[in-house]
PDB file of C-alpha atoms in Angstrom:
ATOM      1  CA  UNK A  15     -20.109 -10.021  14.851  1.00 43.00           C
ATOM      2  CA  UNK A  16     -18.859  -6.686  13.544  1.00 43.00           C
ATOM      3  CA  UNK A  17     -15.596  -5.338  14.923  1.00 43.00           C
ATOM      4  CA  UNK A  18     -16.400  -2.608  17.435  1.00 43.00           C
ATOM      5  CA  UNK A  19     -13.204  -0.665  18.119  1.00 44.00           C
ATOM      6  CA  UNK A  20     -13.192   1.869  20.922  1.00 40.00           C
ATOM      7  CA  UNK A  21     -13.195   5.572  20.102  1.00 39.00           C
ATOM      8  CA  UNK A  22      -9.581   5.894  21.235  1.00 43.00           C
ATOM      9  CA  UNK A  23      -6.785   3.403  21.079  1.00 47.00           C
ATOM     10  CA  UNK A  24      -4.682   3.391  24.194  1.00 47.00           C
ATOM     11  CA  UNK A  25      -1.559   1.264  24.100  1.00 47.00           C
ATOM     12  CA  UNK A  26      -0.261   0.880  27.609  1.00 55.00           C
ATOM     13  CA  UNK A  27       2.728  -1.383  27.178  1.00 61.00           C
ATOM     14  CA  UNK A  28       5.971  -1.082  25.252  1.00 63.00           C
ATOM     15  CA  UNK A  29       5.120  -4.355  23.522  1.00 68.00           C
ATOM     16  CA  UNK A  30       1.863  -2.910  22.152  1.00 63.00           C
ATOM     17  CA  UNK A  31       3.684   0.242  20.987  1.00 58.00           C
ATOM     18  CA  UNK A  32       6.314  -1.838  19.182  1.00 69.00           C
ATOM     19  CA  UNK A  33       3.663  -4.043  17.575  1.00 66.00           C
ATOM     20  CA  UNK A  34       1.734  -1.029  16.267  1.00 64.00           C
ATOM     21  CA  UNK A  35       4.915   0.620  14.974  1.00 67.00           C
ATOM     22  CA  UNK A  36       5.892  -2.623  13.201  1.00 67.00           C
ATOM     23  CA  UNK A  37       2.427  -2.893  11.648  1.00 71.00           C
ATOM     24  CA  UNK A  38       2.643   0.695  10.407  1.00 66.00           C
ATOM     25  CA  UNK A  39       6.099   0.149   8.882  1.00 67.00           C
ATOM     26  CA  UNK A  40       4.973  -3.041   7.137  1.00 69.00           C
ATOM     27  CA  UNK A  41       1.852  -1.375   5.717  1.00 65.00           C
ATOM     28  CA  UNK A  42       3.986   1.399   4.240  1.00 62.00           C
ATOM     29  CA  UNK A  43       6.616  -1.048   2.949  1.00 69.00           C
ATOM     30  CA  UNK A  44       4.248  -3.621   1.473  1.00 70.00           C
ATOM     31  CA  UNK A  45       1.291  -1.501   0.354  1.00 66.00           C
ATOM     32  CA  UNK A  46       2.518   2.131   0.370  1.00 60.00           C
ATOM     33  CA  UNK A  47      -0.325   2.902   2.805  1.00 60.00           C
ATOM     34  CA  UNK A  48       0.579   5.769   5.079  1.00 53.00           C
ATOM     35  CA  UNK A  49      -2.665   6.061   7.020  1.00 51.00           C
ATOM     36  CA  UNK A  50      -5.218   3.859   8.638  1.00 48.00           C
ATOM     37  CA  UNK A  51      -8.754   4.502   7.440  1.00 44.00           C
ATOM     38  CA  UNK A  52     -11.700   4.436   9.774  1.00 41.00           C
ATOM     39  CA  UNK A  53     -15.367   4.442   8.865  1.00 39.00           C
ATOM     40  CA  UNK A  54     -17.730   5.819  11.436  1.00 36.00           C
ATOM     41  CA  UNK A  55     -21.302   6.975  11.736  1.00 37.00           C
ATOM     42  CA  UNK A  56     -20.305   9.706  14.214  1.00 34.00           C
ATOM     43  CA  UNK A  57     -20.273  13.309  12.998  1.00 34.00           C
ATOM     44  CA  UNK A  58     -17.808  15.752  14.485  1.00 37.00           C
ATOM     45  CA  UNK A  59     -19.283  18.807  16.150  1.00 34.00           C
ATOM     46  CA  UNK A  60     -17.168  21.294  14.220  1.00 35.00           C
ATOM     47  CA  UNK A  61     -18.761  22.894  11.181  1.00 34.00           C
ATOM     48  CA  UNK A  62     -17.560  25.269   8.490  1.00 33.00           C
ATOM     49  CA  UNK A  63     -18.662  26.812   5.219  1.00 36.00           C
ATOM     50  CA  UNK A  64     -18.274  23.403   3.560  1.00 38.00           C
ATOM     51  CA  UNK A  65     -20.364  21.552   6.140  1.00 40.00           C
ATOM     52  CA  UNK A  66     -19.550  19.351   9.145  1.00 41.00           C
ATOM     53  CA  UNK A  67     -15.928  18.748  10.000  1.00 45.00           C
ATOM     54  CA  UNK A  68     -14.358  20.079   6.822  1.00 56.00           C
ATOM     55  CA  UNK A  69     -10.867  19.635   8.272  1.00 75.00           C
ATOM     56  CA  UNK A  70      -8.935  21.613   5.682  1.00 87.00           C
ATOM     57  CA  UNK A  71      -5.377  20.430   5.354  1.00 94.00           C
ATOM     58  CA  UNK A  72      -3.968  23.963   5.240  1.00 97.00           C
ATOM     59  CA  UNK A  73      -5.249  27.102   6.951  1.00 96.00           C
ATOM     60  CA  UNK A  74      -3.799  30.161   5.178  1.00 96.00           C
ATOM     61  CA  UNK A  75      -3.295  33.265   7.287  1.00 96.00           C
ATOM     62  CA  UNK A  76      -2.630  36.504   5.391  1.00 95.00           C
ATOM     63  CA  UNK A  77      -3.674  40.134   5.078  1.00 94.00           C
ATOM     64  CA  UNK A  78      -6.708  40.574   2.845  1.00 91.00           C
ATOM     65  CA  UNK A  79      -4.900  43.301   0.921  1.00 93.00           C
ATOM     66  CA  UNK A  80      -2.401  40.601  -0.180  1.00 95.00           C
ATOM     67  CA  UNK A  81      -5.054  38.277  -1.634  1.00 93.00           C
ATOM     68  CA  UNK A  82      -3.767  38.544  -5.228  1.00 93.00           C
ATOM     69  CA  UNK A  83      -0.266  37.611  -4.071  1.00 94.00           C
ATOM     70  CA  UNK A  84      -1.510  34.683  -1.969  1.00 95.00           C
ATOM     71  CA  UNK A  85      -3.868  33.176  -4.572  1.00 95.00           C
ATOM     72  CA  UNK A  86      -1.100  31.559  -6.703  1.00 96.00           C
ATOM     73  CA  UNK A  87       0.376  29.971  -3.572  1.00 96.00           C
ATOM     74  CA  UNK A  88      -3.051  28.600  -2.640  1.00 95.00           C
ATOM     75  CA  UNK A  89      -3.411  27.241  -6.194  1.00 95.00           C
ATOM     76  CA  UNK A  90      -0.023  25.463  -5.888  1.00 96.00           C
ATOM     77  CA  UNK A  91      -1.149  23.855  -2.619  1.00 96.00           C
ATOM     78  CA  UNK A  92      -4.497  22.774  -4.072  1.00 95.00           C
ATOM     79  CA  UNK A  93      -2.699  21.348  -7.123  1.00 95.00           C
ATOM     80  CA  UNK A  94      -1.067  18.861  -4.715  1.00 95.00           C
ATOM     81  CA  UNK A  95      -4.560  17.625  -3.819  1.00 94.00           C
ATOM     82  CA  UNK A  96      -4.682  19.266  -0.398  1.00 95.00           C
ATOM     83  CA  UNK A  97      -7.655  21.223   0.859  1.00 94.00           C
ATOM     84  CA  UNK A  98      -7.110  24.860   1.762  1.00 94.00           C
ATOM     85  CA  UNK A  99      -9.125  27.136   3.998  1.00 91.00           C
ATOM     86  CA  UNK A 100      -8.679  30.857   3.631  1.00 88.00           C
ATOM     87  CA  UNK A 101     -11.071  33.676   4.246  1.00 75.00           C
ATOM     88  CA  UNK A 102     -12.748  33.716   0.804  1.00 69.00           C
ATOM     89  CA  UNK A 103     -14.486  30.612   2.221  1.00 59.00           C
ATOM     90  CA  UNK A 104     -16.339  32.794   4.735  1.00 66.00           C
ATOM     91  CA  UNK A 105     -19.974  33.077   3.705  1.00 69.00           C
ATOM     92  CA  UNK A 106     -21.814  36.394   3.999  1.00 74.00           C
ATOM     93  CA  UNK A 107     -23.605  36.761   7.296  1.00 75.00           C
ATOM     94  CA  UNK A 108     -21.401  34.303   9.186  1.00 71.00           C
ATOM     95  CA  UNK A 109     -19.668  35.267  12.398  1.00 73.00           C
ATOM     96  CA  UNK A 110     -16.193  35.219  10.906  1.00 78.00           C
ATOM     97  CA  UNK A 111     -14.329  35.172  14.226  1.00 84.00           C
ATOM     98  CA  UNK A 112     -16.015  31.909  15.238  1.00 83.00           C
ATOM     99  CA  UNK A 113     -15.519  30.346  11.830  1.00 82.00           C
ATOM    100  CA  UNK A 114     -11.847  31.317  11.743  1.00 86.00           C
ATOM    101  CA  UNK A 115     -11.334  29.882  15.247  1.00 89.00           C
ATOM    102  CA  UNK A 116     -13.050  26.617  14.286  1.00 88.00           C
ATOM    103  CA  UNK A 117     -11.076  26.212  11.050  1.00 90.00           C
ATOM    104  CA  UNK A 118      -7.810  27.104  12.762  1.00 91.00           C
ATOM    105  CA  UNK A 119      -8.464  24.506  15.442  1.00 91.00           C
ATOM    106  CA  UNK A 120      -8.910  21.614  13.001  1.00 90.00           C
ATOM    107  CA  UNK A 121      -6.353  22.490  10.313  1.00 93.00           C
ATOM    108  CA  UNK A 122      -3.352  20.194   9.914  1.00 94.00           C
ATOM    109  CA  UNK A 123      -1.075  23.130   9.057  1.00 96.00           C
ATOM    110  CA  UNK A 124      -1.167  26.897   9.434  1.00 97.00           C
ATOM    111  CA  UNK A 125       0.601  28.644   6.555  1.00 98.00           C
ATOM    112  CA  UNK A 126       1.234  32.266   7.442  1.00 97.00           C
ATOM    113  CA  UNK A 127       2.133  34.707   4.685  1.00 97.00           C
ATOM    114  CA  UNK A 128       4.174  37.534   6.162  1.00 97.00           C
ATOM    115  CA  UNK A 129       4.166  40.808   4.239  1.00 97.00           C
ATOM    116  CA  UNK A 130       4.513  44.424   5.384  1.00 97.00           C
ATOM    117  CA  UNK A 131       0.675  44.418   5.510  1.00 96.00           C
ATOM    118  CA  UNK A 132       0.180  41.154   7.399  1.00 96.00           C
ATOM    119  CA  UNK A 133       2.694  41.888  10.173  1.00 96.00           C
ATOM    120  CA  UNK A 134       0.414  44.787  11.116  1.00 95.00           C
ATOM    121  CA  UNK A 135      -2.675  42.558  11.376  1.00 94.00           C
ATOM    122  CA  UNK A 136      -3.732  41.408  14.851  1.00 93.00           C
ATOM    123  CA  UNK A 137      -5.624  38.536  13.209  1.00 92.00           C
ATOM    124  CA  UNK A 138      -2.624  37.255  11.267  1.00 95.00           C
ATOM    125  CA  UNK A 139      -0.305  37.549  14.278  1.00 95.00           C
ATOM    126  CA  UNK A 140      -2.850  35.708  16.444  1.00 94.00           C
ATOM    127  CA  UNK A 141      -3.378  32.938  13.902  1.00 95.00           C
ATOM    128  CA  UNK A 142       0.393  32.535  13.580  1.00 95.00           C
ATOM    129  CA  UNK A 143       0.774  32.301  17.367  1.00 94.00           C
ATOM    130  CA  UNK A 144      -1.905  29.589  17.455  1.00 94.00           C
ATOM    131  CA  UNK A 145      -0.131  27.626  14.713  1.00 94.00           C
ATOM    132  CA  UNK A 146       3.225  28.007  16.461  1.00 94.00           C
ATOM    133  CA  UNK A 147       1.759  26.901  19.794  1.00 93.00           C
ATOM    134  CA  UNK A 148       0.433  23.725  18.126  1.00 93.00           C
ATOM    135  CA  UNK A 149       3.733  23.132  16.303  1.00 93.00           C
ATOM    136  CA  UNK A 150       2.065  23.354  12.884  1.00 95.00           C
ATOM    137  CA  UNK A 151       3.189  26.769  11.620  1.00 96.00           C
ATOM    138  CA  UNK A 152       4.827  27.102   8.197  1.00 97.00           C
ATOM    139  CA  UNK A 153       5.823  30.748   7.616  1.00 97.00           C
ATOM    140  CA  UNK A 154       6.633  32.414   4.292  1.00 97.00           C
ATOM    141  CA  UNK A 155       7.683  36.016   3.717  1.00 97.00           C
ATOM    142  CA  UNK A 156       7.427  38.584   0.942  1.00 97.00           C
ATOM    143  CA  UNK A 157       9.219  41.927   0.645  1.00 95.00           C
ATOM    144  CA  UNK A 158      11.625  41.130   3.491  1.00 94.00           C
ATOM    145  CA  UNK A 159       8.769  41.857   5.925  1.00 96.00           C
ATOM    146  CA  UNK A 160       9.908  42.521   9.489  1.00 93.00           C
ATOM    147  CA  UNK A 161       8.695  39.422  11.356  1.00 93.00           C
ATOM    148  CA  UNK A 162       6.897  39.663  14.708  1.00 91.00           C
ATOM    149  CA  UNK A 163       9.337  38.951  17.528  1.00 90.00           C
ATOM    150  CA  UNK A 164       7.576  35.793  18.719  1.00 86.00           C
ATOM    151  CA  UNK A 165       8.083  33.987  15.375  1.00 87.00           C
ATOM    152  CA  UNK A 166      11.579  35.136  14.442  1.00 89.00           C
ATOM    153  CA  UNK A 167      13.163  31.921  15.696  1.00 89.00           C
ATOM    154  CA  UNK A 168      11.198  29.846  13.152  1.00 91.00           C
ATOM    155  CA  UNK A 169      12.716  29.240   9.733  1.00 93.00           C
ATOM    156  CA  UNK A 170      10.783  31.388   7.282  1.00 95.00           C
ATOM    157  CA  UNK A 171      10.941  30.839   3.526  1.00 96.00           C
ATOM    158  CA  UNK A 172      11.579  34.010   1.527  1.00 95.00           C
ATOM    159  CA  UNK A 173       9.109  34.060  -1.381  1.00 96.00           C
ATOM    160  CA  UNK A 174      10.444  37.112  -3.201  1.00 94.00           C
ATOM    161  CA  UNK A 175      11.339  36.029  -6.709  1.00 91.00           C
ATOM    162  CA  UNK A 176       9.362  32.761  -6.699  1.00 95.00           C
ATOM    163  CA  UNK A 177       7.634  33.983  -9.858  1.00 94.00           C
ATOM    164  CA  UNK A 178       4.364  32.249  -8.923  1.00 95.00           C
ATOM    165  CA  UNK A 179       6.075  29.018 -10.018  1.00 95.00           C
ATOM    166  CA  UNK A 180       5.081  25.916  -8.024  1.00 95.00           C
ATOM    167  CA  UNK A 181       8.337  24.331  -9.206  1.00 95.00           C
ATOM    168  CA  UNK A 182      10.514  27.094  -7.744  1.00 96.00           C
ATOM    169  CA  UNK A 183      12.883  26.136  -4.894  1.00 96.00           C
ATOM    170  CA  UNK A 184      10.882  28.293  -2.467  1.00 96.00           C
ATOM    171  CA  UNK A 185       7.559  26.675  -3.367  1.00 96.00           C
ATOM    172  CA  UNK A 186       9.059  23.188  -3.254  1.00 97.00           C
ATOM    173  CA  UNK A 187      10.504  23.838   0.217  1.00 97.00           C
ATOM    174  CA  UNK A 188       7.117  24.951   1.522  1.00 97.00           C
ATOM    175  CA  UNK A 189       5.219  22.126  -0.201  1.00 97.00           C
ATOM    176  CA  UNK A 190       7.598  19.589   1.406  1.00 96.00           C
ATOM    177  CA  UNK A 191       7.016  21.144   4.848  1.00 96.00           C
ATOM    178  CA  UNK A 192       3.246  21.059   4.323  1.00 96.00           C
ATOM    179  CA  UNK A 193       3.432  17.427   3.199  1.00 95.00           C
ATOM    180  CA  UNK A 194       5.252  16.370   6.371  1.00 94.00           C
ATOM    181  CA  UNK A 195       2.763  18.123   8.645  1.00 93.00           C
ATOM    182  CA  UNK A 196      -0.303  16.907   6.765  1.00 93.00           C
ATOM    183  CA  UNK A 197       1.000  13.324   6.893  1.00 91.00           C
ATOM    184  CA  UNK A 198       1.252  13.438  10.683  1.00 86.00           C
ATOM    185  CA  UNK A 199      -2.262  14.799  11.200  1.00 77.00           C
ATOM    186  CA  UNK A 200      -4.410  12.682  13.521  1.00 68.00           C
ATOM    187  CA  UNK A 201      -7.302  10.984  11.749  1.00 60.00           C
ATOM    188  CA  UNK A 202      -9.919  12.686  13.927  1.00 50.00           C
ATOM    189  CA  UNK A 203      -9.896  16.301  15.227  1.00 46.00           C
TER     190      UNK A 203
END
């Protein structure tokens, strides 16, 4: 008979927790596997411009007027093989507020790009608050932008002088932070 696992695993004893941790460590050590893979015939209810349950790795929050400045950063993230959702993915005629909320909810990481323009945007501030509340916010800053008070306690990487170079220290710092958060993403939203 086929293995029929439950939708959620619920380990109730310390012994089960230790056994699962040991299994995970051994899979990484012996096979370099960092994730379990599940195959299911269930489709998540969330949809986006790319279809059901797109689950972008990185949600990029920025001011539209800064698009040209943000595009090289998005390209550096995509070059790592991660999926990125940012507002150019919004299709004409879609209710953008609902799509943004859905994408924000399922993203593994929220990358906020603070600039003098974006700190004035209610949308960017709200998206950053959502990312911070979920513990998945990675903030970067251009032009020594004055950060909103509710995110000042978070380490923010200064991107002035990065030269659009994915190998720059600033880009590498952010890519490492994204990698850590993406790796700890749950398998299902």
